[in-house]
Amino acid sequence: QVQLHESGQGLVKPSETLTLTCSVSNVSISQGYFWGWIRRPPGRGLEWIGHIHQTGTAYYNSALKSRVSISMDTAENQFSMTMISPTAADTAVYYCARGGYYDPFDYWGRGTQVTVSS
Amino acid sequence: IVLTQSPDTLSVSPGERATLSCRASQTLNRYLAWYQLRPGQAPRLLMSDAYRATGVPSRFSASGSGTDFILTISSLEPEDVAVYYCQQRNYAGLTFGGGTKVEI
């Protein structure tokens, strides 16, 4: 069973950089598939952030593209998301998942709460 | 592409049918997926096009094409209380619908 687990800052200031990591178990992220990040702001629906392929090619939500970067660490079997200049509007539960592009998100982490506040 | 789900909230008695709608702002030539999100749990893939994901009960089904898509729960169980999202992946920019909350 593929398992994903998000970790990172639960509270971040607007002047800081938000970094979240997704640790993947029972499958190698270098063996194919896309790996993505999705978030759910309070009281709102799911929002796709971006996804990355094993080749390192990444795709981003155009609304977030200027502030977000997704990378992979195949040695640690992890992938990460970095967001610069977060605002209160970025407060959300952040999920990592396997999937993206034309693949559905078939395995998800349980999510991690991120709050942006000074 | 904008996905509009309706209704926002659907109240259904156990054993009754639940019909959830997802309408796209443009014709979807390929795939639509459906997800279930229960409080405190990881989102779960239910349907990829008309195909149920592994382990999904047969009471869930999906249909539709073009701009109009439907998720049907043929006989609602208490554990089906959740928020359901549709998602299009026809373009490199993926989008989710706003969700439909299903309650007993």
Short mmCIF file of C-alpha atoms in Angstrom, two decimals:
data_model
loop_
_atom_site.label_atom_id
_atom_site.label_comp_id
_atom_site.label_asym_id
_atom_site.label_seq_id
_atom_site.Cartn_x
_atom_site.Cartn_y
_atom_site.Cartn_z
CA GLN A 1 0.00 0.00 0.00
CA VAL A 2 1.42 3.33 -1.08
CA GLN A 3 1.62 5.76 1.85
CA LEU A 4 2.30 9.49 1.88
CA HIS A 5 2.94 11.72 4.85
CA GLU A 6 3.21 15.51 4.90
CA SER A 7 5.48 17.41 7.25
CA GLY A 8 6.59 21.00 7.67
CA GLN A 9 5.80 24.24 9.41
CA GLY A 10 2.37 24.47 11.01
CA LEU A 11 2.68 28.21 11.58
CA VAL A 12 4.55 30.54 9.25
CA LYS A 13 4.94 34.32 9.20
CA PRO A 14 4.22 36.29 6.05
CA SER A 15 7.92 37.19 5.80
CA GLU A 16 9.04 33.58 5.88
CA THR A 17 9.24 30.80 3.30
CA LEU A 18 6.86 27.88 3.64
CA THR A 19 8.39 24.46 2.99
CA LEU A 20 6.45 21.21 3.13
CA THR A 21 7.83 17.74 2.52
CA CYS A 22 5.99 14.60 1.49
CA SER A 23 7.57 11.30 2.50
CA VAL A 24 6.52 8.38 0.34
CA SER A 25 6.55 4.72 1.42
CA ASN A 26 6.20 1.41 -0.42
CA VAL A 27 6.90 2.82 -3.87
CA SER A 28 9.84 4.64 -5.37
CA ILE A 29 9.04 8.12 -6.63
CA SER A 30 11.63 7.62 -9.36
CA GLN A 31 9.72 4.71 -10.90
CA GLY A 32 7.18 6.86 -12.66
CA TYR A 33 3.97 8.69 -11.87
CA PHE A 34 3.40 12.30 -11.08
CA TRP A 35 3.48 13.59 -7.51
CA GLY A 36 1.35 16.52 -6.52
CA TRP A 37 0.31 19.08 -3.94
CA ILE A 38 -3.28 20.12 -3.29
CA ARG A 39 -4.70 22.39 -0.58
CA ARG A 40 -8.03 23.12 1.05
CA PRO A 41 -8.48 26.62 2.51
CA PRO A 42 -10.95 26.88 5.39
CA GLY A 43 -14.54 26.84 4.20
CA ARG A 44 -13.52 26.31 0.58
CA GLY A 45 -12.91 23.50 -1.88
CA LEU A 46 -9.79 21.73 -3.02
CA GLU A 47 -7.22 23.69 -5.02
CA TRP A 48 -4.51 22.12 -7.15
CA ILE A 49 -1.08 23.65 -6.45
CA GLY A 50 1.16 21.70 -8.80
CA HIS A 51 2.76 18.37 -9.59
CA ILE A 52 6.12 16.98 -10.62
CA HIS A 53 7.17 14.03 -12.74
CA GLN A 54 10.03 11.65 -12.05
CA THR A 55 11.96 13.45 -14.79
CA GLY A 56 11.83 16.59 -12.67
CA THR A 57 9.41 18.43 -14.92
CA ALA A 58 6.92 20.37 -12.82
CA TYR A 59 3.59 22.01 -13.61
CA TYR A 60 1.98 24.71 -11.51
CA ASN A 61 -1.34 26.42 -10.93
CA SER A 62 -0.98 29.67 -12.87
CA ALA A 63 -2.31 31.63 -9.88
CA LEU A 64 0.54 30.34 -7.70
CA LYS A 65 3.31 29.79 -10.21
CA SER A 66 5.31 32.88 -9.31
CA ARG A 67 5.54 31.84 -5.64
CA VAL A 68 5.66 28.03 -5.65
CA SER A 69 8.34 25.49 -6.48
CA ILE A 70 8.13 21.70 -6.31
CA SER A 71 11.21 19.48 -6.19
CA MET A 72 12.10 15.82 -5.69
CA ASP A 73 14.71 14.06 -3.54
CA THR A 74 14.88 10.54 -4.94
CA ALA A 75 17.53 9.45 -2.42
CA GLU A 76 15.14 10.20 0.44
CA ASN A 77 12.04 9.20 -1.57
CA GLN A 78 10.50 12.57 -0.84
CA PHE A 79 9.18 15.53 -2.73
CA SER A 80 8.75 19.05 -1.45
CA MET A 81 6.87 22.27 -2.03
CA THR A 82 8.29 25.70 -1.31
CA MET A 83 6.17 28.85 -1.23
CA ILE A 84 7.62 32.33 -0.89
CA SER A 85 5.84 35.36 0.56
CA PRO A 86 2.84 33.50 2.00
CA THR A 87 -0.19 35.48 3.06
CA ALA A 88 -3.21 34.72 5.21
CA ALA A 89 -4.95 33.53 2.03
CA ASP A 90 -2.48 30.62 1.93
CA THR A 91 -3.78 29.29 5.26
CA ALA A 92 -5.08 25.82 4.43
CA VAL A 93 -4.75 22.09 4.90
CA TYR A 94 -2.05 20.97 2.48
CA TYR A 95 -2.13 17.48 0.98
CA CYS A 96 0.41 15.57 -1.04
CA ALA A 97 -0.77 12.89 -3.42
CA ARG A 98 0.33 10.58 -6.18
CA GLY A 99 -1.03 11.73 -9.49
CA GLY A 100 -1.29 14.71 -11.73
CA TYR A 101 -1.36 15.62 -15.42
CA TYR A 102 -3.73 12.99 -16.86
CA ASP A 103 -3.46 10.63 -13.88
CA PRO A 104 -6.01 10.82 -11.05
CA PHE A 105 -4.75 11.41 -7.52
CA ASP A 106 -5.05 7.85 -6.28
CA TYR A 107 -3.10 7.98 -3.01
CA TRP A 108 -3.17 10.90 -0.59
CA GLY A 109 -1.58 11.93 2.66
CA ARG A 110 -3.80 12.87 5.58
CA GLY A 111 -2.89 16.53 5.19
CA THR A 112 -1.09 19.08 7.33
CA GLN A 113 -2.55 22.34 8.62
CA VAL A 114 -0.60 25.45 7.69
CA THR A 115 -1.49 28.80 9.22
CA VAL A 116 0.02 32.03 7.96
CA SER A 117 0.01 34.68 10.64
CA SER A 118 2.34 37.28 12.06
CA ILE B 1 -11.74 25.36 -16.79
CA VAL B 2 -14.26 26.00 -13.99
CA LEU B 3 -16.14 23.07 -12.48
CA THR B 4 -19.45 23.92 -10.80
CA GLN B 5 -20.90 21.33 -8.46
CA SER B 6 -24.51 21.20 -7.33
CA PRO B 7 -26.15 21.16 -4.98
CA ASP B 8 -23.91 22.62 -2.29
CA THR B 9 -25.51 20.33 0.27
CA LEU B 10 -27.57 17.19 -0.31
CA SER B 11 -29.65 15.62 2.45
CA VAL B 12 -30.51 12.00 1.77
CA SER B 13 -32.11 9.28 3.88
CA PRO B 14 -30.23 6.00 4.35
CA GLY B 15 -31.02 3.64 1.51
CA GLU B 16 -32.05 6.46 -0.82
CA ARG B 17 -30.29 7.53 -4.01
CA ALA B 18 -27.96 10.53 -4.06
CA THR B 19 -27.25 12.33 -7.32
CA LEU B 20 -24.40 14.82 -7.46
CA SER B 21 -23.78 17.09 -10.43
CA CYS B 22 -20.57 18.54 -11.86
CA ARG B 23 -20.75 20.99 -14.77
CA ALA B 24 -17.68 22.17 -16.69
CA SER B 25 -17.29 25.59 -18.28
CA GLN B 26 -15.84 23.95 -21.39
CA THR B 27 -16.19 20.57 -23.01
CA LEU B 28 -14.01 17.98 -21.36
CA ASN B 29 -12.56 15.69 -23.97
CA ARG B 30 -10.97 13.32 -21.56
CA TYR B 31 -11.06 12.60 -17.90
CA LEU B 32 -13.11 13.52 -14.86
CA ALA B 33 -12.40 12.09 -11.45
CA TRP B 34 -14.45 12.08 -8.25
CA TYR B 35 -13.11 12.16 -4.70
CA GLN B 36 -14.61 11.66 -1.23
CA LEU B 37 -13.39 13.70 1.72
CA ARG B 38 -14.48 12.63 5.17
CA PRO B 39 -13.61 14.79 8.17
CA GLY B 40 -10.15 14.03 9.52
CA GLN B 41 -9.33 11.58 6.76
CA ALA B 42 -7.25 11.67 3.62
CA PRO B 43 -9.20 12.34 0.44
CA ARG B 44 -10.13 9.17 -1.39
CA LEU B 45 -10.30 8.59 -5.12
CA LEU B 46 -13.72 7.16 -5.95
CA MET B 47 -14.05 7.24 -9.70
CA SER B 48 -11.79 7.83 -12.66
CA ASP B 49 -14.14 8.45 -15.58
CA ALA B 50 -16.72 5.68 -15.22
CA TYR B 51 -14.34 3.31 -13.44
CA ARG B 52 -14.43 2.71 -9.71
CA ALA B 53 -11.11 2.92 -7.89
CA THR B 54 -9.87 -0.13 -6.02
CA GLY B 55 -12.08 -1.02 -3.07
CA VAL B 56 -14.87 1.42 -3.88
CA PRO B 57 -18.32 -0.13 -3.32
CA SER B 58 -20.52 -0.81 -6.31
CA ARG B 59 -23.19 1.61 -5.06
CA PHE B 60 -20.99 4.40 -6.47
CA SER B 61 -21.20 5.10 -10.19
CA ALA B 62 -20.31 7.95 -12.51
CA SER B 63 -21.57 9.05 -15.89
CA GLY B 64 -21.57 11.97 -18.25
CA SER B 65 -19.68 13.55 -21.10
CA GLY B 66 -19.00 16.94 -22.60
CA THR B 67 -19.81 19.45 -19.88
CA ASP B 68 -22.23 17.55 -17.63
CA PHE B 69 -21.23 14.79 -15.26
CA ILE B 70 -23.01 12.87 -12.51
CA LEU B 71 -21.90 10.89 -9.47
CA THR B 72 -24.59 8.56 -8.16
CA ILE B 73 -24.74 6.78 -4.84
CA SER B 74 -27.46 4.23 -5.43
CA SER B 75 -28.27 3.47 -1.80
CA LEU B 76 -26.77 5.83 0.75
CA GLU B 77 -24.94 4.34 3.71
CA PRO B 78 -24.11 6.29 6.88
CA GLU B 79 -20.40 6.10 6.06
CA ASP B 80 -21.04 7.99 2.81
CA VAL B 81 -21.47 11.25 4.74
CA ALA B 82 -18.68 13.36 3.29
CA VAL B 83 -17.86 16.14 0.85
CA TYR B 84 -17.50 15.01 -2.74
CA TYR B 85 -15.34 16.77 -5.32
CA CYS B 86 -15.05 16.40 -9.06
CA GLN B 87 -11.77 17.14 -10.81
CA GLN B 88 -10.84 17.63 -14.44
CA ARG B 89 -7.49 16.69 -15.83
CA ASN B 90 -7.95 17.48 -19.48
CA TYR B 91 -5.42 20.24 -19.45
CA ALA B 92 -2.11 20.77 -17.73
CA GLY B 93 -3.96 23.11 -15.40
CA LEU B 94 -6.02 20.85 -13.18
CA THR B 95 -9.14 22.11 -11.39
CA PHE B 96 -11.52 20.85 -8.73
CA GLY B 97 -15.15 21.66 -8.24
CA GLY B 98 -16.34 23.45 -5.13
CA GLY B 99 -17.68 20.26 -3.57
CA THR B 100 -21.06 18.82 -2.56
CA LYS B 101 -21.66 17.96 1.06
CA VAL B 102 -23.74 14.82 1.52
CA GLU B 103 -25.51 14.47 4.83
CA ILE B 104 -28.04 12.11 6.33
#
